[in-house]
Amino acid sequence: MASIRAIATLAITAILATQTSAEETETCGVASYFPTEYTCYNNTSLCPKIYSLSTVPCAGSGGCYSPHSFSCSDGVLRSLPKASSPFTLTAHGVRATYQDKYVKACGGYLAIGANARECTSCPKGQAGVDCASYGRKTVLMPDGAMAVDVPGKQWWYVDPRDGALRYTDAPTLPANGTGVGWNATTTFPPVQDQEFAGQRVSVLENGFFDYESSSHFWFACLRTLTGGVVGTGRTWRIYSSSAANVEWLDCEKIKLVATAVDKKQGAYKYDE
């Protein structure tokens, strides 16, 4: 296993080295730099990119900072506030394949990539539900809920079994329910994995969506879509950086960024 990991590491290093050597340098003042690794400001300041995301100069401090973690005022850095708004997620990685990829919900998982699907639904014709007022984006809430109006809610969470970033299905109507008169006082049975909703994740307003570990990054791992044939229709599912999956060979490190949006850009319900 160690030799396989070593070969894989050398292969990835060789690919990245080839990409870097093929890239032409640009100048920032008197300094030369690779545009994929740095951003030049006012032809005087170079700031590094982290997971393809630019850092910016903090005037008066002489340093660079990530606007997804901090704000800068008069040379003083301040942490961004915790998220209070509904938000969408985008993934960012070192390679172009993982840069600025919108995160979508389908089949109980959150994923990115060309084959990632957005699975939403709305009960047309149901009294009190205006399906035309909903969007089709995957919108999350800071408290661990999905931005839905389906009775009983849906929740996003990190699966404690394998670290996958997932969401719950909508709960079913209680056995004595009739399907009529759902309201805030309706009692639903517990949703499986709801107790993990939003746990161990830190979300900043228009900032990083971080897993609370020493690494603070996520993995994008190539997986076959639910119900698909192995080797076809694969997409990049998102996993936390846990000890159990840190040695998986079919994964890439990514960062996730939350962007505040209107809740109605989300769906009435996300399908399993």
Coordinates of C-alpha atoms in Angstrom, one line a residue, residues 65-252:
Y65 CA -5.1 37.9 3.7
S66 CA -8.0 35.7 2.6
P67 CA -11.2 37.7 2.1
H68 CA -13.1 34.4 2.8
S69 CA -11.7 34.4 6.4
F70 CA -11.1 38.1 7.2
S71 CA -11.9 41.7 6.5
C72 CA -9.3 44.4 6.5
S73 CA -9.8 48.0 7.8
D74 CA -6.9 50.5 8.5
G75 CA -4.4 47.7 8.4
V76 CA -6.3 45.6 11.0
L77 CA -7.6 42.2 10.2
R78 CA -11.0 41.1 11.6
S79 CA -12.5 37.6 11.4
L80 CA -15.7 37.4 9.2
P81 CA -18.9 36.9 11.2
K82 CA -20.5 33.5 11.4
A83 CA -23.1 33.0 8.6
S84 CA -26.6 34.1 9.3
S85 CA -28.0 34.0 5.7
P86 CA -29.0 31.2 3.4
F87 CA -26.1 30.3 1.2
T88 CA -24.9 28.3 -1.8
L89 CA -21.5 26.5 -2.0
T90 CA -18.8 26.6 -4.5
A91 CA -15.7 24.3 -4.5
H92 CA -12.2 25.5 -5.3
G93 CA -9.1 23.4 -5.8
V94 CA -5.5 23.7 -7.1
R95 CA -6.3 22.3 -10.5
A96 CA -8.7 24.0 -13.0
T97 CA -11.0 20.9 -12.7
Y98 CA -12.0 22.0 -9.2
Q99 CA -12.1 25.7 -9.5
D100 CA -15.3 27.6 -8.8
K101 CA -17.5 24.5 -9.1
Y102 CA -21.1 24.9 -7.9
V103 CA -22.2 22.3 -5.3
K104 CA -25.4 20.4 -6.1
A105 CA -27.7 18.2 -4.1
C106 CA -29.0 14.8 -5.5
G107 CA -29.5 11.3 -4.2
G108 CA -28.7 12.3 -0.6
Y109 CA -25.2 13.6 -1.4
L110 CA -23.6 17.0 -2.2
A111 CA -21.4 16.8 -5.2
I112 CA -19.6 18.8 -8.0
G113 CA -18.6 18.1 -11.6
A114 CA -20.1 17.8 -15.0
N115 CA -22.2 14.8 -14.0
A116 CA -23.4 16.3 -10.7
R117 CA -27.2 16.7 -10.7
E118 CA -29.7 18.9 -9.0
C119 CA -32.7 16.9 -7.9
T120 CA -35.6 19.0 -6.8
S121 CA -39.3 18.7 -6.7
C122 CA -42.5 20.6 -5.8
P123 CA -46.1 19.3 -5.4
K124 CA -47.9 21.2 -8.2
G125 CA -51.5 21.9 -7.4
Q126 CA -51.1 21.5 -3.6
A127 CA -53.0 24.2 -1.7
G128 CA -50.8 26.9 -0.4
V129 CA -47.8 25.9 -2.4
D130 CA -46.6 28.2 -5.3
C131 CA -44.1 26.1 -7.1
A132 CA -43.3 29.0 -9.5
S133 CA -41.8 30.9 -6.5
Y134 CA -39.0 28.4 -5.9
G135 CA -35.7 28.2 -7.7
R136 CA -33.7 25.0 -8.4
K137 CA -30.4 25.8 -6.7
T138 CA -28.9 23.9 -3.7
V139 CA -29.3 26.4 -0.8
L140 CA -28.3 25.6 2.7
M141 CA -29.0 27.3 6.1
P142 CA -26.3 28.0 8.7
D143 CA -28.2 25.9 11.4
G144 CA -27.8 22.7 9.4
A145 CA -31.2 22.9 7.6
M146 CA -31.7 22.8 3.8
A147 CA -33.5 25.9 2.5
V148 CA -36.8 24.1 1.9
D149 CA -40.4 24.5 2.7
V150 CA -41.4 20.8 2.7
P151 CA -43.1 19.9 6.0
G152 CA -40.7 18.5 8.5
K153 CA -37.7 20.1 6.8
Q154 CA -34.5 18.5 5.4
W155 CA -31.0 18.8 6.9
W156 CA -27.4 18.8 5.7
Y157 CA -24.7 17.0 7.7
V158 CA -21.3 15.2 7.7
D159 CA -22.0 11.5 7.8
P160 CA -20.0 10.1 10.8
R161 CA -19.6 6.8 9.1
D162 CA -17.5 7.9 6.1
G163 CA -17.3 11.7 6.3
A164 CA -19.6 12.3 3.3
L165 CA -21.4 15.7 3.1
R166 CA -25.0 14.6 2.8
Y167 CA -28.6 15.7 3.3
T168 CA -31.6 13.9 4.7
D169 CA -34.8 13.0 2.9
A170 CA -38.0 14.8 4.0
P171 CA -39.7 13.0 6.8
T172 CA -42.9 11.1 6.1
L173 CA -46.3 12.1 7.5
P174 CA -47.1 10.5 10.9
A175 CA -49.1 7.3 10.6
N176 CA -52.3 9.0 11.9
G177 CA -51.8 11.9 9.5
T178 CA -54.2 12.6 6.6
G179 CA -51.9 14.8 4.4
V180 CA -54.1 17.8 5.1
G181 CA -53.4 20.7 7.5
W182 CA -49.7 20.4 7.9
N183 CA -48.4 23.2 10.0
A184 CA -45.6 24.2 12.5
T185 CA -47.1 22.1 15.2
T186 CA -47.3 18.8 13.2
T187 CA -45.2 16.1 14.9
F188 CA -43.0 14.1 12.6
P189 CA -41.0 11.0 13.4
P190 CA -37.2 11.6 13.9
V191 CA -35.2 11.9 10.7
Q192 CA -32.3 9.5 10.4
D193 CA -29.0 11.4 10.9
Q194 CA -30.8 14.7 11.7
E195 CA -29.0 14.8 15.0
F196 CA -25.7 15.4 13.1
A197 CA -27.1 18.4 11.2
G198 CA -24.6 21.2 10.9
Q199 CA -22.2 19.6 13.4
R200 CA -18.4 20.1 13.2
V201 CA -18.8 22.6 10.4
S202 CA -17.9 26.3 10.6
V203 CA -19.7 28.7 8.1
L204 CA -18.6 32.3 7.7
E205 CA -20.9 34.9 6.1
N206 CA -19.7 35.0 2.4
G207 CA -16.7 33.0 3.5
F208 CA -15.3 29.6 4.1
F209 CA -17.4 26.6 4.8
D210 CA -14.9 24.6 6.9
Y211 CA -14.8 21.2 8.5
E212 CA -13.6 21.7 12.0
S213 CA -10.4 19.6 12.0
S214 CA -6.8 20.5 12.0
S215 CA -6.7 20.6 8.1
H216 CA -9.9 22.7 7.4
F217 CA -10.1 21.3 3.8
W218 CA -12.5 18.9 2.1
F219 CA -12.0 16.1 -0.3
A220 CA -13.7 15.8 -3.8
C221 CA -13.8 12.0 -4.5
L222 CA -14.8 10.4 -7.7
R223 CA -17.9 8.2 -7.1
T224 CA -20.5 6.4 -9.2
L225 CA -23.9 8.1 -9.1
T226 CA -26.6 6.5 -7.1
G227 CA -28.3 3.8 -9.2
G228 CA -25.6 4.1 -11.9
V229 CA -23.3 1.5 -13.4
V230 CA -19.8 1.3 -12.0
G231 CA -17.5 3.2 -14.3
T232 CA -20.2 5.4 -15.8
G233 CA -21.9 8.6 -14.8
R234 CA -19.4 9.4 -12.0
T235 CA -19.3 12.6 -10.1
W236 CA -17.2 14.2 -7.4
R237 CA -18.8 13.7 -4.0
I238 CA -17.6 15.8 -1.1
Y239 CA -16.0 14.3 2.1
S240 CA -14.5 15.7 5.2
S241 CA -10.8 15.3 5.8
S242 CA -10.9 12.6 8.4
A243 CA -8.3 10.0 9.4
A244 CA -10.4 7.3 7.7
N245 CA -10.3 8.8 4.2
V246 CA -7.1 10.9 4.1
E247 CA -5.3 8.1 2.3
W248 CA -7.9 7.6 -0.5
L249 CA -6.2 7.8 -3.9
D250 CA -9.2 9.0 -6.0
C251 CA -9.7 12.3 -4.1
E252 CA -8.5 15.9 -4.5

